[in-house]
PDB file of C-alpha atoms in Angstrom:
ATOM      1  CA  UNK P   1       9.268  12.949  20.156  1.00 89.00           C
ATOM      2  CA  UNK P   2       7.120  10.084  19.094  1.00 96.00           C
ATOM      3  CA  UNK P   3       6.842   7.590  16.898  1.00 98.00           C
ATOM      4  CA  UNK P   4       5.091   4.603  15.579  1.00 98.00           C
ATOM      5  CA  UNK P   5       6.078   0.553  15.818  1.00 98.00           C
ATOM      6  CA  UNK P   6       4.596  -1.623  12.568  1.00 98.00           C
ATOM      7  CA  UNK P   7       5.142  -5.210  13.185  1.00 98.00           C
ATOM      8  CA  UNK P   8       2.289  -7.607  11.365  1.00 97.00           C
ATOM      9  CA  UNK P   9      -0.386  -9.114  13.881  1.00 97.00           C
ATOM     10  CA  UNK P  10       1.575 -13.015  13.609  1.00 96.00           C
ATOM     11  CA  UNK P  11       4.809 -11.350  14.340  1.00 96.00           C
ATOM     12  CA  UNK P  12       3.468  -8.826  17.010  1.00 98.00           C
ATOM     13  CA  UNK P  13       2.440 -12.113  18.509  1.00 97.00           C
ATOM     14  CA  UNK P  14       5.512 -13.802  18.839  1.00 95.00           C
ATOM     15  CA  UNK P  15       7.551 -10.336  19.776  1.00 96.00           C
ATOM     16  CA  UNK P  16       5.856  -9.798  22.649  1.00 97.00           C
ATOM     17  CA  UNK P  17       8.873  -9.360  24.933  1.00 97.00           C
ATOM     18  CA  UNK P  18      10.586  -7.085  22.127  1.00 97.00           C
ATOM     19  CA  UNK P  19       7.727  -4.675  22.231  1.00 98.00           C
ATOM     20  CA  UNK P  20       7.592  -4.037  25.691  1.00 98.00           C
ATOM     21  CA  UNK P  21      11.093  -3.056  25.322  1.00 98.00           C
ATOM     22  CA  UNK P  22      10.351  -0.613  22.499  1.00 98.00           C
ATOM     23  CA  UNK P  23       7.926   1.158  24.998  1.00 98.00           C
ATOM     24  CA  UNK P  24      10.545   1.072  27.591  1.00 98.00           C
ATOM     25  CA  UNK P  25      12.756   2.932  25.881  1.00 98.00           C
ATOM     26  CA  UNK P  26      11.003   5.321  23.321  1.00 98.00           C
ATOM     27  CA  UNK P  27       7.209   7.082  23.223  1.00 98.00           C
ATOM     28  CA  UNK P  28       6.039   4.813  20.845  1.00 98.00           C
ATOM     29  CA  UNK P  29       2.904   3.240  19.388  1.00 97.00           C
ATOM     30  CA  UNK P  30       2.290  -0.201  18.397  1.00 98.00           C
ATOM     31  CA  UNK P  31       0.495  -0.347  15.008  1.00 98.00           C
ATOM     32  CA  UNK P  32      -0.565  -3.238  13.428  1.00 98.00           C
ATOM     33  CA  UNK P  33       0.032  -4.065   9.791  1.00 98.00           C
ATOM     34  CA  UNK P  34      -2.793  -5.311   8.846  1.00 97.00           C
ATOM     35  CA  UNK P  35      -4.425  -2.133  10.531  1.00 96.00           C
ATOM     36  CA  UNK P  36      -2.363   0.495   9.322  1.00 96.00           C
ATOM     37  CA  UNK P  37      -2.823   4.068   9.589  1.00 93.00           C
ATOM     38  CA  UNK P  38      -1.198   6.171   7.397  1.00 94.00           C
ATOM     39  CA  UNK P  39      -3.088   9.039   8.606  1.00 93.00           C
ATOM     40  CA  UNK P  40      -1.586   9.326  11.990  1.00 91.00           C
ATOM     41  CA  UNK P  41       1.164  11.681  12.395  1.00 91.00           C
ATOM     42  CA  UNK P  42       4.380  10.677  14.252  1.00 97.00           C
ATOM     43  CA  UNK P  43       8.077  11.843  14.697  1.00 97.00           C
ATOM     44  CA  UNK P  44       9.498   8.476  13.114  1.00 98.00           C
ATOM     45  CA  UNK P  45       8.328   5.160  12.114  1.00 98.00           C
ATOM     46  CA  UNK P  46      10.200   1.855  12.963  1.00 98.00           C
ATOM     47  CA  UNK P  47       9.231  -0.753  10.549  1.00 98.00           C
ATOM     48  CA  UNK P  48       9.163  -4.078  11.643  1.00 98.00           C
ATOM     49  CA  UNK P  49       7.507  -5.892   8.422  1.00 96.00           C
ATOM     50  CA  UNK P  50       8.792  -6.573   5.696  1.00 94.00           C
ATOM     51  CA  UNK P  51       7.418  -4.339   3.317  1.00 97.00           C
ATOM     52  CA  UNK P  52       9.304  -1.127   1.707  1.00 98.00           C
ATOM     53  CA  UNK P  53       5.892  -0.117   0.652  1.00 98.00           C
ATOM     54  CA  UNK P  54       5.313   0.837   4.187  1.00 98.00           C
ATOM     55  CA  UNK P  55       8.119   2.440   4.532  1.00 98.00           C
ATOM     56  CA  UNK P  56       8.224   4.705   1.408  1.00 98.00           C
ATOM     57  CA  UNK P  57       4.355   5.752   2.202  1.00 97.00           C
ATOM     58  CA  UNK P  58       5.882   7.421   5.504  1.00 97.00           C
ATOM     59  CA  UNK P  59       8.770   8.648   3.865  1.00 98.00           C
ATOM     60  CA  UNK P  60       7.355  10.757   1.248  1.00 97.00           C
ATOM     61  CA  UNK P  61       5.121  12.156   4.237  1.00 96.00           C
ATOM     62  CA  UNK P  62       8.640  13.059   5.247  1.00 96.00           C
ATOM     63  CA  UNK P  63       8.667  10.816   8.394  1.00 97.00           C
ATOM     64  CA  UNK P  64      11.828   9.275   9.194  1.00 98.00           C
ATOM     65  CA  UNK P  65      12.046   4.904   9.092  1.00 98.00           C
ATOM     66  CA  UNK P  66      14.091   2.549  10.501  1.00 98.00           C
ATOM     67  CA  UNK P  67      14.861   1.006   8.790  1.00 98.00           C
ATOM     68  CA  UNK P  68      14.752   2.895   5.400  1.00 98.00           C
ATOM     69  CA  UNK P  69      13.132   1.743   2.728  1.00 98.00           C
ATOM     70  CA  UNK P  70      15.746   1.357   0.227  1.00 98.00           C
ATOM     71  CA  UNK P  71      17.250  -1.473   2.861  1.00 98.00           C
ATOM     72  CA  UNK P  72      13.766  -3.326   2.905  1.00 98.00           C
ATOM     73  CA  UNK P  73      13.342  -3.411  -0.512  1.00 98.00           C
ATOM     74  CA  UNK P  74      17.115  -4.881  -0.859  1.00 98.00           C
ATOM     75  CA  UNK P  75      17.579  -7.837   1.837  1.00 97.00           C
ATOM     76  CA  UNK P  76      13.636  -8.885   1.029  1.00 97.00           C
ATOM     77  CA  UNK P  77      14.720 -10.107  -2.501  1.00 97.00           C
ATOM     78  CA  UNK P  78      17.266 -12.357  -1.767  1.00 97.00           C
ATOM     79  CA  UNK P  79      17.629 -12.909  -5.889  1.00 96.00           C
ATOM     80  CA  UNK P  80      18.270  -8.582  -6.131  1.00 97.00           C
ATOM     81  CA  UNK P  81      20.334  -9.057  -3.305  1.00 98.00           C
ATOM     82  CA  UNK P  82      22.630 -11.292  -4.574  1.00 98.00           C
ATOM     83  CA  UNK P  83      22.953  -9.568  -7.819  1.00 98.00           C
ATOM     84  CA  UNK P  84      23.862  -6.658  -5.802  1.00 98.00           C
ATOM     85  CA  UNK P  85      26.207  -8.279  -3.941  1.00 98.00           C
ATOM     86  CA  UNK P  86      28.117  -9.613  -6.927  1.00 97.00           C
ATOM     87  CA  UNK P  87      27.842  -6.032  -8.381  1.00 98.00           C
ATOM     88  CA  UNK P  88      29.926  -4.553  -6.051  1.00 98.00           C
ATOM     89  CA  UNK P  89      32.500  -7.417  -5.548  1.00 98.00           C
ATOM     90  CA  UNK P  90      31.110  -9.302  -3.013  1.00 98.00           C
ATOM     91  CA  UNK P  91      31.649 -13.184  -2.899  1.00 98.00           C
ATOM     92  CA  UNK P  92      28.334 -15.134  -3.060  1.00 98.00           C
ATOM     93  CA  UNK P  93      27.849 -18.756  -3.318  1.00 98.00           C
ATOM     94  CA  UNK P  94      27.156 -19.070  -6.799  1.00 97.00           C
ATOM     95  CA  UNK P  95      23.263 -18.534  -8.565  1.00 96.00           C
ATOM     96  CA  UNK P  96      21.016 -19.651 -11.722  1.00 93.00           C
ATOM     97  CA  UNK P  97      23.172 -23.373  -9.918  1.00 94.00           C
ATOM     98  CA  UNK P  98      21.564 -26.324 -11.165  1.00 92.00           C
ATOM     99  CA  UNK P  99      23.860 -29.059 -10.103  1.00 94.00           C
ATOM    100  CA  UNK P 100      23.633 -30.537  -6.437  1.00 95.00           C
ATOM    101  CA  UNK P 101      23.780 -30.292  -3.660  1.00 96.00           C
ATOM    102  CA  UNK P 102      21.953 -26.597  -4.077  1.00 96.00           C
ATOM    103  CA  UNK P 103      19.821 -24.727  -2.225  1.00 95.00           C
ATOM    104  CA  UNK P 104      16.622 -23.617  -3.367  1.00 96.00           C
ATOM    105  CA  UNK P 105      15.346 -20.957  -1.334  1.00 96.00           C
ATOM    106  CA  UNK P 106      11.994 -18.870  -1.680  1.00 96.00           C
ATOM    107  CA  UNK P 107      13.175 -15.035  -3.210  1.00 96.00           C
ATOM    108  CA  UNK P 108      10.912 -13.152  -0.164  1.00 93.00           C
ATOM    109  CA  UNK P 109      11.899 -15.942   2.140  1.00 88.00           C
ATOM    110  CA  UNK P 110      12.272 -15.583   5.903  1.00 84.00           C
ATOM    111  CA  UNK P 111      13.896 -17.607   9.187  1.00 80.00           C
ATOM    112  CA  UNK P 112      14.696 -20.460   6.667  1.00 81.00           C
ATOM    113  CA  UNK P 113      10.720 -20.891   5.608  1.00 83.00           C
ATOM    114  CA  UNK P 114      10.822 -23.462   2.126  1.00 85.00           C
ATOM    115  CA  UNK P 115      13.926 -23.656   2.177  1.00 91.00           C
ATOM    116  CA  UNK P 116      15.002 -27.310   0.671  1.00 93.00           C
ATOM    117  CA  UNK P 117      18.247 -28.776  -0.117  1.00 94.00           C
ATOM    118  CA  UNK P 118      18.527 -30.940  -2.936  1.00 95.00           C
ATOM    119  CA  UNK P 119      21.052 -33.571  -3.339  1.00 94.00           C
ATOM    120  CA  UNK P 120      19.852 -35.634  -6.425  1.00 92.00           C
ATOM    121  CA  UNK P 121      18.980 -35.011  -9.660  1.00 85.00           C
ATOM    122  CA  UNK P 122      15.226 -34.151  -9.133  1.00 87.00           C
ATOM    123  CA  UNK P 123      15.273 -30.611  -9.415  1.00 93.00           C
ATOM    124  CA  UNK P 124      12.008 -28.909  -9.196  1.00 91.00           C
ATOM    125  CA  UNK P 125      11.042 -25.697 -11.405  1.00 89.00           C
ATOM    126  CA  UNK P 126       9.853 -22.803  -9.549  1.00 92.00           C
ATOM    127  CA  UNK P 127       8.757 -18.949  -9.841  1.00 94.00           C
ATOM    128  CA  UNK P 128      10.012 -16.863  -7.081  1.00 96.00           C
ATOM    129  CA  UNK P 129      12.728 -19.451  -5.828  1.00 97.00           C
ATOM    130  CA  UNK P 130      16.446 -18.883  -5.854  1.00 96.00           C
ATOM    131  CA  UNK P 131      18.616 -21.977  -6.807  1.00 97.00           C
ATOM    132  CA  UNK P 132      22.391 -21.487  -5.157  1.00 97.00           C
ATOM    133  CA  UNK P 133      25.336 -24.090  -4.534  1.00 97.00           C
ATOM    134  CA  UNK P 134      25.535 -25.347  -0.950  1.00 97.00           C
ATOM    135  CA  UNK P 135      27.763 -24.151   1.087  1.00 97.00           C
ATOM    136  CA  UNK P 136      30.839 -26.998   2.110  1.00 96.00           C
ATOM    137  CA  UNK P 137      29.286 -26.640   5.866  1.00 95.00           C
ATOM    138  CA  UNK P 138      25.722 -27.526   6.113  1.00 92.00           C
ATOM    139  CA  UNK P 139      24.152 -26.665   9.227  1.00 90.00           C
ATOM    140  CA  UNK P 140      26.097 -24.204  10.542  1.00 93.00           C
ATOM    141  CA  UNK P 141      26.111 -20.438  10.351  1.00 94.00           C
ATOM    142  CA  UNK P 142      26.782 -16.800  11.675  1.00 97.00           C
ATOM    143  CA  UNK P 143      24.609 -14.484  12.399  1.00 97.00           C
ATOM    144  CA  UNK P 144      26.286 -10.443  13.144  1.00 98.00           C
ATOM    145  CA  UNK P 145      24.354  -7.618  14.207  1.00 98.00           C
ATOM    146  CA  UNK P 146      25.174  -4.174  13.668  1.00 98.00           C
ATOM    147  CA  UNK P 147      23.055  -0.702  14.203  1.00 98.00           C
ATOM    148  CA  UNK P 148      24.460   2.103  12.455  1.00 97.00           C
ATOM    149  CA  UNK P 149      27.425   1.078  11.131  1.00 94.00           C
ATOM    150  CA  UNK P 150      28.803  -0.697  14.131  1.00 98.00           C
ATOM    151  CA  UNK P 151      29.358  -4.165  14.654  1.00 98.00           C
ATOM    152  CA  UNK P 152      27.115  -5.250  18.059  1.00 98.00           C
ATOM    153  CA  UNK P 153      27.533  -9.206  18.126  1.00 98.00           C
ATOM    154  CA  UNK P 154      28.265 -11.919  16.362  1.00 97.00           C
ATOM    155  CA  UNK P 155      26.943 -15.522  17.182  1.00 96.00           C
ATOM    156  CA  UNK P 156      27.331 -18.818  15.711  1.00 96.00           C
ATOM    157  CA  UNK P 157      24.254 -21.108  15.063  1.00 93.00           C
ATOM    158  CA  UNK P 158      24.712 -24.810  14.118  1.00 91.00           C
ATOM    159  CA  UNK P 159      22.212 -27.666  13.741  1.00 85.00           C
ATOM    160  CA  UNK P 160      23.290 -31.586  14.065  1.00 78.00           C
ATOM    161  CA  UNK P 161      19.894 -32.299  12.858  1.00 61.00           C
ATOM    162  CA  UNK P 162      19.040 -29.870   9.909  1.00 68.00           C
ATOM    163  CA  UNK P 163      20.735 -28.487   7.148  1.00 71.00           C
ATOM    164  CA  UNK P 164      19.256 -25.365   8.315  1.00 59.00           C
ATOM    165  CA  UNK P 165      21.310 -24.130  11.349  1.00 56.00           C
ATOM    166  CA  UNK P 166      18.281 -21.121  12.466  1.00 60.00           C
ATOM    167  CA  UNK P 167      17.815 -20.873  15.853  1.00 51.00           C
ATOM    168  CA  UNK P 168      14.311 -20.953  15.416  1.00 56.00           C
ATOM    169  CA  UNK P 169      14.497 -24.246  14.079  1.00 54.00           C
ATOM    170  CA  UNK P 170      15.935 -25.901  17.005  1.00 60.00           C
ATOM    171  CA  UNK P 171      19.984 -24.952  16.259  1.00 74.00           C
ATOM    172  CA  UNK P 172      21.814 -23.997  18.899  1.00 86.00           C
ATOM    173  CA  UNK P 173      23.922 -20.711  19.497  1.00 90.00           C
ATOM    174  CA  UNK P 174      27.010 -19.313  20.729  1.00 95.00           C
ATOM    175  CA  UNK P 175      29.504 -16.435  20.921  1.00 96.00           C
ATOM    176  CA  UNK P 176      31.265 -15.861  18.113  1.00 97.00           C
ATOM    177  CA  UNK P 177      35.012 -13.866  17.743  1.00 98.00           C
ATOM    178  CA  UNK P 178      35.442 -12.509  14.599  1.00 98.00           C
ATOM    179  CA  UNK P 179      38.885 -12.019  12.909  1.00 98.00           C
ATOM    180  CA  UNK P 180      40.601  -9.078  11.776  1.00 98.00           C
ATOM    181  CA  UNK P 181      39.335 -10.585   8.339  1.00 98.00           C
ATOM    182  CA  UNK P 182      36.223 -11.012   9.224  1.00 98.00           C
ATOM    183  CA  UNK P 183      35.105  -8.197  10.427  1.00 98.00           C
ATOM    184  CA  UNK P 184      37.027  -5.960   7.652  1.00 98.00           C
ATOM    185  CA  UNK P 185      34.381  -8.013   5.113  1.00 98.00           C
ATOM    186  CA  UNK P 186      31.399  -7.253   7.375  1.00 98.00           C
ATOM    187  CA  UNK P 187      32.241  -3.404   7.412  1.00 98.00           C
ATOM    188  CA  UNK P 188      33.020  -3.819   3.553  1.00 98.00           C
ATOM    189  CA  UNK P 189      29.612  -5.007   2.893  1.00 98.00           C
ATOM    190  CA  UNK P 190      27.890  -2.558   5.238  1.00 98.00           C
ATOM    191  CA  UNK P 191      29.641   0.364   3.579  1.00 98.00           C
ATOM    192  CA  UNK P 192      27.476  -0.424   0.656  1.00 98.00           C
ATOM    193  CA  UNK P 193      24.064   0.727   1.575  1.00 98.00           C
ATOM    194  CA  UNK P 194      21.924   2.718   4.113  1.00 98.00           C
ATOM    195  CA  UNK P 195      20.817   0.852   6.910  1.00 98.00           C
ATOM    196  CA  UNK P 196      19.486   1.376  11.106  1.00 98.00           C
ATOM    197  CA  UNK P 197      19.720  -2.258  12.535  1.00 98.00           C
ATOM    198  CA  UNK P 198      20.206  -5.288  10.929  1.00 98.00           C
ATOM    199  CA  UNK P 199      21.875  -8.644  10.735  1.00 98.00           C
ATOM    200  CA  UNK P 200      24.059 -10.035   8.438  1.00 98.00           C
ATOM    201  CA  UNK P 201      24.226 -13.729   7.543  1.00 97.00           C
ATOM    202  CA  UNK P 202      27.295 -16.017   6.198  1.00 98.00           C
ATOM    203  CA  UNK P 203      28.111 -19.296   5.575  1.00 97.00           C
ATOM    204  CA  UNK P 204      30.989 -21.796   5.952  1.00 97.00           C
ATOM    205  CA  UNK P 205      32.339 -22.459   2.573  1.00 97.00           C
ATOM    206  CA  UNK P 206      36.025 -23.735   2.295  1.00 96.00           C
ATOM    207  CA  UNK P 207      37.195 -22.458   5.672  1.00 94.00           C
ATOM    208  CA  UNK P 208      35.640 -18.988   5.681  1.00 97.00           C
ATOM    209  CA  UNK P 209      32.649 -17.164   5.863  1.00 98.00           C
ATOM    210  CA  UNK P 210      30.797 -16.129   2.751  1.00 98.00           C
ATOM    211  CA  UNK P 211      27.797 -13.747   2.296  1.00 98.00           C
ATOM    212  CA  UNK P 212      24.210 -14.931   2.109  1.00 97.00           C
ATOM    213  CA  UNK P 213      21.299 -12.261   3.150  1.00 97.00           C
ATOM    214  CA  UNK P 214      20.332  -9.196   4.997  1.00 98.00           C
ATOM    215  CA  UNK P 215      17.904  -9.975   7.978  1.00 96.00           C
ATOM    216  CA  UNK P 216      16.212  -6.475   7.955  1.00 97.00           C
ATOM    217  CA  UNK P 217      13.810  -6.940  10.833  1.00 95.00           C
ATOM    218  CA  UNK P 218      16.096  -8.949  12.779  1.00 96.00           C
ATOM    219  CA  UNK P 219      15.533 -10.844  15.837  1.00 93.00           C
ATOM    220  CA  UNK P 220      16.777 -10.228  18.683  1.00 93.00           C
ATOM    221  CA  UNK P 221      16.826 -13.524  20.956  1.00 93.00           C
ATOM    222  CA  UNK P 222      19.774 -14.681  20.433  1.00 93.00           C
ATOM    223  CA  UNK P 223      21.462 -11.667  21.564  1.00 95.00           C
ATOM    224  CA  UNK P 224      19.263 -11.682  24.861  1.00 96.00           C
ATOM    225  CA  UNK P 225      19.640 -15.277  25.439  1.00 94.00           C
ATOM    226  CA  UNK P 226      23.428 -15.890  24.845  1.00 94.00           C
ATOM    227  CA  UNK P 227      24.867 -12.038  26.164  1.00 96.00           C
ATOM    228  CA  UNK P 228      24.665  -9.355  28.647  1.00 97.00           C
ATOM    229  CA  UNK P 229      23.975  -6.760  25.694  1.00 98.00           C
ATOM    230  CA  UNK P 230      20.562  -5.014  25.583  1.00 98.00           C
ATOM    231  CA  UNK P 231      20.626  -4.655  22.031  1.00 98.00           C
ATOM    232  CA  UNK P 232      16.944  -3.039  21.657  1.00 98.00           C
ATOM    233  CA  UNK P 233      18.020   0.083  23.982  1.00 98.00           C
ATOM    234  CA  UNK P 234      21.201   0.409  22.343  1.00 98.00           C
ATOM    235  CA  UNK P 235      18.929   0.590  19.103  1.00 98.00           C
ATOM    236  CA  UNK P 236      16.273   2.985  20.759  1.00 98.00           C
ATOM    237  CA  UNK P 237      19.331   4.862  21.892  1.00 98.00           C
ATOM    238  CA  UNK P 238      20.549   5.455  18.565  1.00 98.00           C
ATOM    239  CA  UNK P 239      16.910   6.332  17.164  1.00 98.00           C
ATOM    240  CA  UNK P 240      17.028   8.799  19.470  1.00 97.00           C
ATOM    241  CA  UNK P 241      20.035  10.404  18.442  1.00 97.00           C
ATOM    242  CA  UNK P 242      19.512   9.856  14.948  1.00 96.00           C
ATOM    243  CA  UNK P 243      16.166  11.675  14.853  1.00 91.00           C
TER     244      UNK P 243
END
């Protein structure tokens, strides 16, 4: 059994030490984005761009993805994504919100990239941007991973110095213990579409966590740096059983 890893040459780059685990733990291939093959033949594909283009080219070759690409096409349109959300009676900070403090946040948007808050009046006009009410809690957030329907961590990230609480950005990270409550509203939302490993993002509004995206090729240094969980094998170990 073997398969093929797509991350883009930037984030092959900066995954370096996520790779090597890949190849630890699976037969796999790296392949490049910007090189793609779709040629080459392989037991399963894990797709770590993204792009649902990739992975409905493989899946009409009837090669399995992880992560499929009806997820990918979902949490990288955080406007459809919202919409869906609010479809199937999910609490969302509300959209189309045009009276600060908001958000406005790029629609294909990643690891809190253009992302401005705006606490005046001076509210610039933009294609491709999503305009939501802050949250009550600015700079602080949780971040929950969960392959195949279970629930792996949870970890809070919060930022003194930016609104922003990513990790990448400089905010700092800890265990989190969800509550009974909690974690019925993760497995809620999870219930709702097909998925391998992702994580799911909330913020602090009024005293409790509220939705705000799907990370579909989540990160995974957070996890490494902050517990004893080697979340990439658990993930290669459920490939493997999945395939």
């Amino acid at each position: 059994m073997s398969g093929i890893l797509i991350y883009s040459k930037e984030e092959a780059k900066r995954n370096s030490f996520s790779i090597e685990k890949y190849k630890e733990n699976l037969d796999i291939m790296l392949m490049l984005q910007e090189n793609i093959n779709f040629s080459c033949s392989a037991d399963f594909v894990i797709n770590r761009t993204n792009s649902f283009e990739i992975a409905e080219h493989f899946e009409k070759k009837g090669i399995r993805v992880f992560n499929p690409s009806s997820l990918t096409r979902l949490a990288n349109n955080k406007q459809k994504c919202y919409e869906f959300m609010q479809n199937n009676g999910i609490e969302i900070l509300p959209i189309h919100y045009r009276i600060p403090p908001l958000v406005m946040k790029p629609v294909d948007g990643k690891g809190g990239k253009n992302v401005t808050l705006i606490t005046d009046g001076n509210i610039p006009q933009r294609e491709g941007y999503v305009y939501q009410k802050a949250a009550s809690e600015l700079g602080k957030d949780l971040r929950v991973w969960l392959i195949g329907g279970r629930i792996i961590a949870s970890v809070l990230r919060e930022s003194k110095s930016d609104f922003r609480a990513n990790f990448c950005l400089g905010g700092t990270a800890s265990i989190y213990n969800l509550s009974a409550e909690e974690t019925a509203l993760i497995r809620k939302i999870s219930s709702l579409f097909n998925y391998d490993y992702i994580g799911m993002d909330f913020v602090f509004d009024k005293g409790k966590i509220v939705f705000n995206e799907i990370e579909d090729s989540v990160g995974a240094r957070m996890i490494y740096s902050k517990t004893n969980i080697d979340i990439i094998k658990e993930y290669c170990e459920y490939i493997k059983n999945s395939i």
